[in-house]
Structure formats: C-alpha cells, structure tokens
PDB file of C-alpha atoms and ligand atoms in Angstrom:
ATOM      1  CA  UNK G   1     118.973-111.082 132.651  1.00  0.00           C
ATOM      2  CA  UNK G   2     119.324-108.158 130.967  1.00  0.00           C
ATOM      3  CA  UNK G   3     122.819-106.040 130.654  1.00  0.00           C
ATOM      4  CA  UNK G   4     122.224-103.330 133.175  1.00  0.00           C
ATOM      5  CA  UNK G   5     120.968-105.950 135.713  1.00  0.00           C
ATOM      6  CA  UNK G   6     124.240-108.312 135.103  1.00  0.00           C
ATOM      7  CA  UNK G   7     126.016-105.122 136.411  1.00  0.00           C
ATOM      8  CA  UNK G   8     124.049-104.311 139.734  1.00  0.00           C
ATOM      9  CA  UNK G   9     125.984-104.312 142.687  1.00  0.00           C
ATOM     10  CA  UNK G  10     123.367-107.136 144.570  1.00  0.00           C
ATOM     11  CA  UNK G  11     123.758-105.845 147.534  1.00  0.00           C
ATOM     12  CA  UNK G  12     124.358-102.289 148.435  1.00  0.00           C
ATOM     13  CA  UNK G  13     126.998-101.830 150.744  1.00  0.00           C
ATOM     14  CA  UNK G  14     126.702 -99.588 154.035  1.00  0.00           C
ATOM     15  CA  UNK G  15     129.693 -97.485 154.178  1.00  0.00           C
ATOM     16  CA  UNK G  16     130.993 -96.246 157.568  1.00  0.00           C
ATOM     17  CA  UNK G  17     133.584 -93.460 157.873  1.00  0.00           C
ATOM     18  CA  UNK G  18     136.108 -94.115 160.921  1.00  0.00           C
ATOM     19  CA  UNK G  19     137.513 -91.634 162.531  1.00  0.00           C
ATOM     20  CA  UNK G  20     140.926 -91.752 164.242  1.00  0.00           C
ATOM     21  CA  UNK G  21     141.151 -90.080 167.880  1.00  0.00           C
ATOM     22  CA  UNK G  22     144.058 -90.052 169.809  1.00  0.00           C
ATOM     23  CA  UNK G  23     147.293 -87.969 170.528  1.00  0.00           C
ATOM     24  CA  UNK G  24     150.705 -89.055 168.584  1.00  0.00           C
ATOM     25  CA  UNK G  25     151.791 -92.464 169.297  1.00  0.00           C
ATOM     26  CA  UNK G  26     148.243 -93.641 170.715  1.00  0.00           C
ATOM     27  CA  UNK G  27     148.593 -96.226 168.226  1.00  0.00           C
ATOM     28  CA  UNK G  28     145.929 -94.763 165.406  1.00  0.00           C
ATOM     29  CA  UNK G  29     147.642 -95.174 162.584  1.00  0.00           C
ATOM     30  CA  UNK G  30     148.494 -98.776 163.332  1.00  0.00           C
ATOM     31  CA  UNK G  31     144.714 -99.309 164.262  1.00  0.00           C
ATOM     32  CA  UNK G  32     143.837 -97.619 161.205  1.00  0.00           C
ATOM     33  CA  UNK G  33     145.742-100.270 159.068  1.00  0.00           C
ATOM     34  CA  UNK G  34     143.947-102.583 160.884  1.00  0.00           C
ATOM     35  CA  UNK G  35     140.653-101.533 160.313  1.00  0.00           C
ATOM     36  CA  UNK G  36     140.819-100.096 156.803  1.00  0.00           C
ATOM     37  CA  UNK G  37     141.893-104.386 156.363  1.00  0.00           C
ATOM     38  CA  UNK G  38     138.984-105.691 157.983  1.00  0.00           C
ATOM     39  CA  UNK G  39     136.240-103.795 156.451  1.00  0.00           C
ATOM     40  CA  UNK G  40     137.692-103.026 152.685  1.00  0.00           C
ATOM     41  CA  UNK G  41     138.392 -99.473 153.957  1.00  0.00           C
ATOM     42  CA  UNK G  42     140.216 -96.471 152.416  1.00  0.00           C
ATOM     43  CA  UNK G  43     142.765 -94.983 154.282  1.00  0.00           C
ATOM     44  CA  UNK G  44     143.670 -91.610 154.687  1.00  0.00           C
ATOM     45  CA  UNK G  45     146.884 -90.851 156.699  1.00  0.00           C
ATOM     46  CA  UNK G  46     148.039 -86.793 156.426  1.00  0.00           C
ATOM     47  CA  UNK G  47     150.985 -87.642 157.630  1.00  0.00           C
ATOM     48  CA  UNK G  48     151.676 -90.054 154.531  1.00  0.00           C
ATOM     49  CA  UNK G  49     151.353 -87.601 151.972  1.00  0.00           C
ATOM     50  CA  UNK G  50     152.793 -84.238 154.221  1.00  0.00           C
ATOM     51  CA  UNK G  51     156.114 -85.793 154.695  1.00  0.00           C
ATOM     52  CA  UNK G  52     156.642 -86.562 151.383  1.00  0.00           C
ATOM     53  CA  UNK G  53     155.558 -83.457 149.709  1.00  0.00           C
ATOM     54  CA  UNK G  54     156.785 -81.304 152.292  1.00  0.00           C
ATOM     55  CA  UNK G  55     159.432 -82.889 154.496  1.00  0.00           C
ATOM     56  CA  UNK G  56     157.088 -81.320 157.473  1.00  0.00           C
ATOM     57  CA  UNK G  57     153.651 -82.330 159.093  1.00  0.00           C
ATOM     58  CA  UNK G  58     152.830 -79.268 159.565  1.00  0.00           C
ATOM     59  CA  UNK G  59     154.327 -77.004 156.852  1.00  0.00           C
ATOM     60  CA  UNK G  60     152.797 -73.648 157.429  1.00  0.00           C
ATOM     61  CA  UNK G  61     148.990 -74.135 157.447  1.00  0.00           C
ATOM     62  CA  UNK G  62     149.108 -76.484 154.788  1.00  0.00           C
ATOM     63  CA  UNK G  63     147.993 -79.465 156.483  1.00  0.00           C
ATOM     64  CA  UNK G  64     144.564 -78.108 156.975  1.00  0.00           C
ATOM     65  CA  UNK G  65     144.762 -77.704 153.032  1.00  0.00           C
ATOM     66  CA  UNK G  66     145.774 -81.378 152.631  1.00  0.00           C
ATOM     67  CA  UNK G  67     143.326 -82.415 155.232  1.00  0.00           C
ATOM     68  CA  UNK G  68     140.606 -80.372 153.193  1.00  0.00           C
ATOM     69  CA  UNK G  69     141.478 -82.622 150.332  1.00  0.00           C
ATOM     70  CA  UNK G  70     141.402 -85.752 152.251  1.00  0.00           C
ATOM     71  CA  UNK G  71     137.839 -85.101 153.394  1.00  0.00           C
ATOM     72  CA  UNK G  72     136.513 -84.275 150.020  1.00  0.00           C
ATOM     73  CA  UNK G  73     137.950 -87.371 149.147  1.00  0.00           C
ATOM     74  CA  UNK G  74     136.439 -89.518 151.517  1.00  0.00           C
ATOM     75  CA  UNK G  75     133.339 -87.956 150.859  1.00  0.00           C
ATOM     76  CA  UNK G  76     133.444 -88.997 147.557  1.00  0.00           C
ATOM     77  CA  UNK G  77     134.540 -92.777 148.490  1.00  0.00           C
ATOM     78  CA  UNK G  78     131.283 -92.744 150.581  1.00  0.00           C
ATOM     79  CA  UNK G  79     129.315 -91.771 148.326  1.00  0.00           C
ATOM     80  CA  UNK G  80     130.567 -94.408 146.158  1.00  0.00           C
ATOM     81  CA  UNK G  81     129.709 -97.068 148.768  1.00  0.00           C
ATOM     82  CA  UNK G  82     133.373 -97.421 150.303  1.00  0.00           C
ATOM     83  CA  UNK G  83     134.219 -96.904 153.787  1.00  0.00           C
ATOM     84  CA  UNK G  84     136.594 -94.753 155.153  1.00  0.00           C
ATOM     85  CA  UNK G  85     139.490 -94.123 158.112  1.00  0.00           C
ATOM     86  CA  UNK G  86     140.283 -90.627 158.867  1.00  0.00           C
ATOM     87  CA  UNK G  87     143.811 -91.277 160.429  1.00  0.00           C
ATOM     88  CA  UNK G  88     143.651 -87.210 161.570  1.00  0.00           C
ATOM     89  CA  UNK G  89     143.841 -86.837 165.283  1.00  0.00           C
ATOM     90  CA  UNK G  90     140.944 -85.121 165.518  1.00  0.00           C
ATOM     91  CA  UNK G  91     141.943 -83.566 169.079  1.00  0.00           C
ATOM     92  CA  UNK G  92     138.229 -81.038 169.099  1.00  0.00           C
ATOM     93  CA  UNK G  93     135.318 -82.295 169.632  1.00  0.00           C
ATOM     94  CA  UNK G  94     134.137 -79.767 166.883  1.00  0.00           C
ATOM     95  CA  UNK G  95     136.144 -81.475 164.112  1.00  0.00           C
ATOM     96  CA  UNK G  96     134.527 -84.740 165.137  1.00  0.00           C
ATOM     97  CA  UNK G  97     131.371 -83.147 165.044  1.00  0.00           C
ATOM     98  CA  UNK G  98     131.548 -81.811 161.469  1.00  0.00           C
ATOM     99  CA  UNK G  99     132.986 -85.389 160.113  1.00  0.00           C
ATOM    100  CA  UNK G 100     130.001 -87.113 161.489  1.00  0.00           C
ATOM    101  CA  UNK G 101     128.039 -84.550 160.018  1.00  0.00           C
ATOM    102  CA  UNK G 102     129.251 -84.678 156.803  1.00  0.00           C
ATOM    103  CA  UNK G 103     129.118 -88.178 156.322  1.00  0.00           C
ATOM    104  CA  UNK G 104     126.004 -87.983 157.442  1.00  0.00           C
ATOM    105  CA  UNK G 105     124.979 -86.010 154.190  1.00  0.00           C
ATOM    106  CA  UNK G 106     126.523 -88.722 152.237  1.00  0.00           C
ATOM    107  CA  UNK G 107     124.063 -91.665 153.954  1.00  0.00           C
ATOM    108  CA  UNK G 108     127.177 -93.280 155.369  1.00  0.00           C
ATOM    109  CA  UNK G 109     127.551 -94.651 159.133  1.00  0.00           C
ATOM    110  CA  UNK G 110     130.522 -92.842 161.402  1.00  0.00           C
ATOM    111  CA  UNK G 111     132.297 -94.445 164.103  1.00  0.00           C
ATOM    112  CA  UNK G 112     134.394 -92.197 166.574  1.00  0.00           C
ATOM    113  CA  UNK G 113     137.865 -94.821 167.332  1.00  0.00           C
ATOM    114  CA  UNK G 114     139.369 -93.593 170.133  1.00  0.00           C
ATOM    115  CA  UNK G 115     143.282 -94.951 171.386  1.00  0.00           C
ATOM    116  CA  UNK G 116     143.549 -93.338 174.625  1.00  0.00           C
ATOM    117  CA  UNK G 117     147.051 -93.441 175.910  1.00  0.00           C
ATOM    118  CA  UNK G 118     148.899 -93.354 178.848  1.00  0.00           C
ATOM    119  CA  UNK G 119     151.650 -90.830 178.881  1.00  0.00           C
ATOM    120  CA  UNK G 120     154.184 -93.360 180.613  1.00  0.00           C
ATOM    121  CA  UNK G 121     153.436 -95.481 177.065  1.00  0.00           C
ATOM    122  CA  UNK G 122     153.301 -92.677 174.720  1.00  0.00           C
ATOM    123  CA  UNK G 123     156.797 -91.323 175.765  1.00  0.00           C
ATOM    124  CA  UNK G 124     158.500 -94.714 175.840  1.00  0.00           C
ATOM    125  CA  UNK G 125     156.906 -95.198 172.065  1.00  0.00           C
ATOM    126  CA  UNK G 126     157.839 -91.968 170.627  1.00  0.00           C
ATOM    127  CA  UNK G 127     161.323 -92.371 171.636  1.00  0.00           C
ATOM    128  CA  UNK G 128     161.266 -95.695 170.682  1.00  0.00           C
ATOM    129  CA  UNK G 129     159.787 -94.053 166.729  1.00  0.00           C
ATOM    130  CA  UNK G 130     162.382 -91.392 167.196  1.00  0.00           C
ATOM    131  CA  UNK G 131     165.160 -94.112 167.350  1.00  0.00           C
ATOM    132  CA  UNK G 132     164.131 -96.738 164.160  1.00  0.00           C
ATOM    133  CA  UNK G 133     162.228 -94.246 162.333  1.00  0.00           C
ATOM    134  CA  UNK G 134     163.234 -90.621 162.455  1.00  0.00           C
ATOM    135  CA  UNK G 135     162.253 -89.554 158.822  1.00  0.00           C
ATOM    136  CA  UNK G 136     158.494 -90.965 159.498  1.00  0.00           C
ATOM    137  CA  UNK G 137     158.306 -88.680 162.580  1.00  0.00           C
ATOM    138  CA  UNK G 138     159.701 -85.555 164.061  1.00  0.00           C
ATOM    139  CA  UNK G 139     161.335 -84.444 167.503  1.00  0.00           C
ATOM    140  CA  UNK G 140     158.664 -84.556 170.410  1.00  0.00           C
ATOM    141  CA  UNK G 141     159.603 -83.140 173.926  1.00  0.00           C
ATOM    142  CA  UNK G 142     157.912 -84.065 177.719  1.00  0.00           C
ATOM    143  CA  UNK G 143     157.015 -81.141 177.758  1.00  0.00           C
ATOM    144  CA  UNK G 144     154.657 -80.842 174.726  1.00  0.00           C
ATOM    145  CA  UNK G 145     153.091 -84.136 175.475  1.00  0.00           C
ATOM    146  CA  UNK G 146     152.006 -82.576 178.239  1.00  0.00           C
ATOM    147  CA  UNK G 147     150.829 -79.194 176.855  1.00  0.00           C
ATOM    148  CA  UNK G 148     149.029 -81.267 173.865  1.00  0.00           C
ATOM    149  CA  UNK G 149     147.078 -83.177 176.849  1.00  0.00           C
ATOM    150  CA  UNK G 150     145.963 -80.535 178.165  1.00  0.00           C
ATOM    151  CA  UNK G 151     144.387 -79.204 174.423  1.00  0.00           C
ATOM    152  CA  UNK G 152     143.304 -82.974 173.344  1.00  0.00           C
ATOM    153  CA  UNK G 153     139.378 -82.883 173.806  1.00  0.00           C
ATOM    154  CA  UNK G 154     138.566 -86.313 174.987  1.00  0.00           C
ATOM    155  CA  UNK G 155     135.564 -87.606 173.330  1.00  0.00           C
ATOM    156  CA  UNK G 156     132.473 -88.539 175.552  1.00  0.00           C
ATOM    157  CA  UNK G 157     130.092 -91.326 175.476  1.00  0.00           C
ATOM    158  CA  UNK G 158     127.601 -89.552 173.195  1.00  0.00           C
ATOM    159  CA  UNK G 159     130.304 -89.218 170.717  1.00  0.00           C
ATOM    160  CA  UNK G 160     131.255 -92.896 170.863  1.00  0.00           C
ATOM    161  CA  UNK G 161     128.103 -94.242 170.799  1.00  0.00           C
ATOM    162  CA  UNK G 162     127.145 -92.462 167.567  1.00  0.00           C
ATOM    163  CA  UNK G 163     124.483 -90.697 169.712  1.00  0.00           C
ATOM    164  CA  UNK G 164     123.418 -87.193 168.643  1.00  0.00           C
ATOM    165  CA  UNK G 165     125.617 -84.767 167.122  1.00  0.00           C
ATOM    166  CA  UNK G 166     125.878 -81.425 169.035  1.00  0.00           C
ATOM    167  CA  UNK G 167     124.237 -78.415 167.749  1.00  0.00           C
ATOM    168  CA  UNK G 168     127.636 -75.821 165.990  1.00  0.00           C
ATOM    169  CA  UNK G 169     129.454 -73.263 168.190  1.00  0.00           C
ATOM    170  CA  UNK G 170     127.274 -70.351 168.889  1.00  0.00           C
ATOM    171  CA  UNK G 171     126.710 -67.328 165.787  1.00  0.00           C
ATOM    172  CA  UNK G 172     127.776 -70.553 163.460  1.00  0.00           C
ATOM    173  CA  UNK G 173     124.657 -71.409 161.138  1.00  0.00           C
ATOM    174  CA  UNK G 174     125.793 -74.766 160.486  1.00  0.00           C
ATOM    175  CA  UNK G 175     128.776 -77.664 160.223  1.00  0.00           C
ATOM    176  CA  UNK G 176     129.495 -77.544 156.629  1.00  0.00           C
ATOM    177  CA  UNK G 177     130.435 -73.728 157.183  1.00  0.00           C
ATOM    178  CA  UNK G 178     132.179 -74.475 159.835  1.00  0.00           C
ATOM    179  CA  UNK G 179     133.855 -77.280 158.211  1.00  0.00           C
ATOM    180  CA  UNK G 180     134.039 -75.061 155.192  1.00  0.00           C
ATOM    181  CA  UNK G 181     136.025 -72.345 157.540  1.00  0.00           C
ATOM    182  CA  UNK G 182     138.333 -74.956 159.114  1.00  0.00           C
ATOM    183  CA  UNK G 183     139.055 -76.621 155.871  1.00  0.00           C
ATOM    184  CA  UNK G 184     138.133 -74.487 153.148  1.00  0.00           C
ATOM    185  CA  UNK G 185     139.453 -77.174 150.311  1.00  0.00           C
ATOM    186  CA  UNK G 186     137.150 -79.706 151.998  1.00  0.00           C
ATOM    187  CA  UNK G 187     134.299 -79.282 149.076  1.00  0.00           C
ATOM    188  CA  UNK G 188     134.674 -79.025 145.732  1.00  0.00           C
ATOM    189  CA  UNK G 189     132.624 -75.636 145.089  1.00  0.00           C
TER     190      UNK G 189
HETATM  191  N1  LIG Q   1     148.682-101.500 170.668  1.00  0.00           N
HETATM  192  C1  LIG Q   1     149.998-101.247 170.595  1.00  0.00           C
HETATM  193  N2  LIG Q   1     150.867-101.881 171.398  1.00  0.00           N
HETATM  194  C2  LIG Q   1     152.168-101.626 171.345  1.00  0.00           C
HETATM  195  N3  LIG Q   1     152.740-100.739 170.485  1.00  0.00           N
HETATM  196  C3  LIG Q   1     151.942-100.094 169.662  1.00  0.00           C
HETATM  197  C4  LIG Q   1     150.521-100.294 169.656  1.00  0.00           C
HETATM  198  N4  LIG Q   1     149.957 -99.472 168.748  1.00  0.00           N
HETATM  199  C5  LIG Q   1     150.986 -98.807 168.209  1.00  0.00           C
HETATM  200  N5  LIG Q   1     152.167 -99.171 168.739  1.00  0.00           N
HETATM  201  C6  LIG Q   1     153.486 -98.650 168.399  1.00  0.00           C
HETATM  202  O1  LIG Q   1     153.524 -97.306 168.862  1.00  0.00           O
HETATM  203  C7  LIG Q   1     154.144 -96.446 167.892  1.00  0.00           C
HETATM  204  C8  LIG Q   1     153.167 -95.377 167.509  1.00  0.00           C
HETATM  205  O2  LIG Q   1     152.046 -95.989 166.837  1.00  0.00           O
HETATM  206  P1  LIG Q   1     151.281 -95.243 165.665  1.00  0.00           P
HETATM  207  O3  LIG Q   1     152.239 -94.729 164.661  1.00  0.00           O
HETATM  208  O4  LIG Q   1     150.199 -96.160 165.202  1.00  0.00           O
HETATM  209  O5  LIG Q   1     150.659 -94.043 166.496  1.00  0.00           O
HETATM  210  P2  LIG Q   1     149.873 -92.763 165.951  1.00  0.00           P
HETATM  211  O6  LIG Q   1     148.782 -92.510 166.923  1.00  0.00           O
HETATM  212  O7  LIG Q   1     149.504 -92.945 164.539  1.00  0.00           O
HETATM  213  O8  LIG Q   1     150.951 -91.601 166.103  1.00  0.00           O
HETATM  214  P3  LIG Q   1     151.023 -90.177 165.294  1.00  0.00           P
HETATM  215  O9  LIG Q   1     149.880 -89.341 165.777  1.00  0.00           O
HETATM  216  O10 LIG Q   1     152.311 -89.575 165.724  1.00  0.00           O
HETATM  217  O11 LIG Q   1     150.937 -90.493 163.846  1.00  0.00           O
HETATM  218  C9  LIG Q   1     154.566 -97.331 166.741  1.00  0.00           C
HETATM  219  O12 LIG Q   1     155.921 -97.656 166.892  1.00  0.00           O
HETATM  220  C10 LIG Q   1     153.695 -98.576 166.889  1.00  0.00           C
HETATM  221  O13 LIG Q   1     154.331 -99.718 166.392  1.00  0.00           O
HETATM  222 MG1  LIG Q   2     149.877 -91.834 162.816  1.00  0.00          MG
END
C-alpha cells in the first residue's frame, strides 16, 4: 500500500446539514444536542456564542452577522465531509430555502427538523428557563409568543420531505444573493 492510499478516508462520508425549526422553547436546541451526538455532527447554536460576546441575542443586527459566520462555517464542515445542525430558528420559509440550497452546492444532504410546540407547553417551559436559567435566556411575555406565532412560517410537507426547493422571491436572480443580502458575512468573498 502505498502512503497516499494508507491515508484515504475508505469510505466517503455523506454529510447532511440539519436544520433547526421551531419557535423558543420548542425544544431545538436540546434536539440539536441530540442529533449533532448521533450522527458525529457539528453544532452551531447563535445563541451560544451571542450571549457571551454580547450579553444580548439580538444585539443590534449583529446576529445576522454571527449567523453569516455560522453558515460559512458549516459550509466549510460540509465540504469537509462533516455534518451539520443549524440550531437558528429559521422562522421563513425563505431562510430554509437558501440553507438547503446552499448545501446543496456543497453535495451535502439537508434535513428540515421541525419541534412544533404547543403554546400551553412553550409558556410553562420558558418560565420554567426563566426561573433556573435566567443568564442563558431573556424575558419573554404572552403576548409576544403570540405575535411570534403569528410571524413563524410553518414548514410544509415539501420542505420536510426534502422535496423541491422553491424557485427565490420574485426580481431575486437567485438564493446565494439572497442569502448573500440576508447574511452578507455568509461567504467568504
Ligand atoms: N421534549 C421535551 N420535553 C420536555 N422538555 C423539553 C423537551 N425539549 C426541551 N425541553 C425543555 O424545554 C426548555 C426549552 O428547550 P430548548 O432550550 O431546547 O428550546 P429551544 O427551542 O432551543 O429554545 P430557544 O429558541 O429559546 O433557544 C428547556 O428547559 C428544555 O429542557
Ligand atoms: Mg435554543
């Protein structure tokens, strides 16, 4: 056997890119633990890196700069063969529709994971965050659960299925500009 051979991989892996879909306390970041276990997966958790540089998840705009990041990132691990959870939310069916379109560039598989939620449940666990962990989280009323249910874009069977991806918004050439526009420090250009 000669050296290069002794150092092929013997069987190429397939890497799949998971995306997280849920509102807060749907349980996606636990799932995402869970996952990024059973299949060798990185995990990428905005919330784990926007607290601690910026004591806010949101932090005027610059989560969609950190989430930019995260994405050229993961395109990077699956390119490199490793698979991927996006623990972002992804509440637009647009977002998801870029991600799967991006991996696809990179040859990697995408699987949509949606955590549906019943607002009964959600409340009960937020409060429940709120009391044992307050610096992981911040203060969430009734009243924006229910405006952020209204927003949240529930994904259909298509999307679940890994069937087609739908065609970009209207006057938008393609999904990398629009990913480009949404998170413009999502390539490295
Ligand atoms: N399947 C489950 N059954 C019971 N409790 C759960 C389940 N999944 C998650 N939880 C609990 O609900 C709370 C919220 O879960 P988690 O942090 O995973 O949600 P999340 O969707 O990541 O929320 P956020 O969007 O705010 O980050 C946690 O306290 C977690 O332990
Ligand atoms: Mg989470």
């Amino acid at each position: 056997m000669s050296q290069s051979q002794h150092f092929e991989s013997p069987h190429p892996r397939a890497a799949t890119l998971f995306l997280m879909v849920g509102l807060p306390g749907a349980g996606k970041t636990t799932r995402a633990r869970e996952l990024a276990t059973t299949h060798r997966a990185l995990r990428l958790t905005p919330d784990h890196w926007m607290n601690p540089l910026f004591g806010d998840s949101m932090a005027d705009g610059k989560r969609w700069v950190l989430e930019g990041r995260l994405i050229s990132v993961a395109l990077q691990a699956l390119r490199l063969g490793s698979s991927v959870v996006l623990d972002f939310g992804l509440w637009s069916r647009d977002e998801r529709s870029a991600l799967r379109w991006l991996a696809r560039t990179t040859g990697a598989a995408c699987q949509v994971v949606y955590l549906p939620v019943d607002k009964h449940v959600q409340l009960a666990r937020i409060a429940h965050r709120q009391e044992t962990t307050p610096h992981r989280t911040f203060p969430m009323s009734e009243a924006d659960l229910d405006a952020w249910r209204e927003r949240f874009e529930v994904p259909d069977a298509a999307e679940l299925d890994g069937g087609e991806i739908p065609a970009p918004p209207a006057g938008r050439p393609g999904w990398l500009e629009w990913a480009v526009d949404t998170w413009p420090t999502c390539t490295d250009g």
